[in-house]
XYZ file of C-alpha atoms in Angstrom:
166
model
C -16.799 9.175 -13.337
C -13.664 10.383 -11.518
C -14.679 11.756 -8.159
C -12.392 13.807 -5.971
C -11.571 12.377 -2.550
C -12.661 8.887 -3.550
C -11.019 5.587 -4.284
C -11.581 4.629 -7.904
C -10.479 0.997 -8.109
C -10.219 -1.957 -5.747
C -7.677 -4.305 -7.320
C -7.841 -7.072 -4.710
C -8.346 -7.433 -0.969
C -5.229 -5.343 -0.259
C -4.659 -2.826 -3.073
C -6.716 0.232 -4.011
C -6.096 2.873 -6.685
C -7.045 6.517 -6.371
C -6.109 10.059 -7.221
C -3.826 12.066 -4.972
C -6.910 13.896 -3.726
C -8.183 10.640 -2.201
C -5.405 10.807 0.400
C -7.172 13.784 2.007
C -10.240 11.694 2.898
C -9.037 10.240 6.220
C -12.431 8.775 7.117
C -12.586 6.824 3.860
C -9.012 5.581 4.268
C -9.844 4.359 7.783
C -13.108 2.745 6.676
C -11.237 0.825 3.959
C -8.444 -0.116 6.410
C -5.842 1.714 4.284
C -2.751 2.343 6.409
C -0.125 2.402 3.637
C -0.077 5.008 0.847
C 2.191 4.985 -2.205
C 2.164 8.391 -3.893
C 3.435 8.299 -7.474
C 4.308 11.915 -8.034
C 6.076 13.693 -10.826
C 8.705 16.217 -9.797
C 7.550 18.658 -12.484
C 4.778 21.194 -12.361
C 1.662 21.525 -10.243
C 1.813 17.987 -8.910
C 5.219 18.586 -7.285
C 4.018 21.868 -5.801
C 0.965 20.141 -4.286
C 3.229 17.455 -2.803
C 5.556 20.082 -1.300
C 2.539 21.837 0.222
C 1.346 18.544 1.717
C 4.824 17.880 3.158
C 4.853 21.329 4.732
C 1.721 20.349 6.692
C 3.320 17.173 8.087
C 5.124 17.796 11.395
C 8.863 17.413 10.803
C 9.098 14.951 13.696
C 7.198 12.423 11.560
C 9.460 12.681 8.523
C 11.849 9.754 8.908
C 13.258 9.897 5.364
C 12.825 12.468 2.671
C 10.258 10.359 0.831
C 9.044 7.864 3.465
C 7.291 8.863 6.631
C 4.651 7.961 9.186
C 1.907 10.477 9.763
C -0.736 10.390 12.490
C -4.255 9.885 11.214
C -6.622 12.720 12.070
C -9.811 10.667 11.897
C -12.272 10.675 14.824
C -11.380 7.091 15.847
C -10.651 6.672 19.530
C -7.560 4.563 18.946
C -4.611 6.566 17.693
C -2.983 5.160 14.594
C -0.535 6.205 11.930
C -0.477 6.000 8.178
C 2.761 5.157 6.352
C 3.495 7.190 3.210
C 5.971 6.427 0.440
C 6.465 8.924 -2.380
C 8.067 7.803 -5.638
C 9.154 10.110 -8.432
C 7.594 8.633 -11.558
C 7.650 10.713 -14.762
C 4.295 11.202 -16.453
C 5.258 10.010 -19.904
C 7.283 7.143 -21.329
C 9.569 9.629 -23.093
C 10.375 11.429 -19.829
C 10.986 8.048 -18.228
C 13.462 7.077 -20.925
C 15.126 10.513 -20.995
C 15.652 10.548 -17.222
C 16.763 6.880 -17.255
C 14.333 5.895 -14.496
C 14.584 2.189 -13.674
C 10.922 1.295 -13.366
C 11.727 -2.257 -12.260
C 13.180 -0.937 -9.002
C 10.105 1.226 -8.392
C 7.747 -1.672 -9.174
C 9.694 -3.886 -6.743
C 9.494 -1.222 -4.016
C 5.743 -0.978 -4.532
C 5.331 -4.760 -4.370
C 7.367 -4.778 -1.137
C 5.066 -2.102 0.307
C 1.996 -4.163 -0.612
C 3.547 -7.217 1.017
C 4.260 -5.181 4.145
C 0.630 -4.052 4.218
C -0.632 -7.590 3.660
C 1.507 -8.904 6.558
C 0.156 -6.144 8.817
C -3.432 -6.953 7.812
C -3.821 -3.472 6.308
C -4.586 -2.168 2.835
C -2.486 -0.083 0.454
C -3.584 2.898 -1.639
C -1.494 3.686 -4.701
C -2.260 7.119 -6.064
C -1.151 9.328 -8.905
C -2.338 12.761 -10.012
C -5.705 11.545 -11.302
C -5.345 7.812 -10.647
C -5.755 6.929 -14.324
C -2.288 6.103 -15.686
C 0.664 5.599 -13.375
C -1.201 4.099 -10.404
C -3.041 1.474 -12.501
C 0.261 0.640 -14.241
C 1.843 -0.070 -10.850
C -1.116 -2.276 -9.964
C -0.645 -4.245 -13.169
C 3.039 -4.694 -12.273
C 1.971 -5.899 -8.817
C -0.422 -8.450 -10.341
C 2.302 -9.675 -12.703
C 4.817 -10.016 -9.886
C 2.785 -11.322 -6.971
C -0.205 -12.997 -8.592
C 1.886 -14.455 -11.439
C -0.423 -13.110 -14.136
C 0.674 -12.461 -17.683
C 0.949 -8.828 -18.749
C -2.264 -9.143 -20.761
C -4.160 -10.720 -17.842
C -2.940 -8.062 -15.397
C -3.864 -5.157 -17.671
C -7.245 -6.763 -18.415
C -7.992 -7.155 -14.693
C -7.064 -3.535 -13.930
C -9.160 -2.304 -16.883
C -12.084 -4.473 -15.793
C -11.939 -3.027 -12.283
C -11.654 0.474 -13.737
C -14.720 0.002 -15.931
C -16.758 -1.499 -13.065
C -16.346 1.570 -10.880
């Protein structure tokens, strides 16, 4: 069911969920009009090493902040365009979240702001985590609660429904 280099869930007209591997498929991102990417990475283990490797491939001129940057798209389109990346450190488990005292509300708000920025630009947003099964869907549920004014149960049900339909 989980395919590498693919987008697993379309939440609404603006937000998609995928694994971190989906970011490598530039043609798919362009076809889906995805110009904003929110990478929910964990600073521990293999995931952090993969992120550091990816950052080493990005020309330093495009790194505006440590965790936010524009990167030119390498797709075959004639018009040159850039993709905006935001990386957020989100622990994998609730226990790690509590132990490290991560304020998830701030991260959810930053994600919702990114989605709003994408919506205003007429572009889509991809939120991705290691496999696109836990953290990324949780952020989408938070987005639905915040922006679509859904209850927690409605938001989780919608994300699960989209997940099961793919």
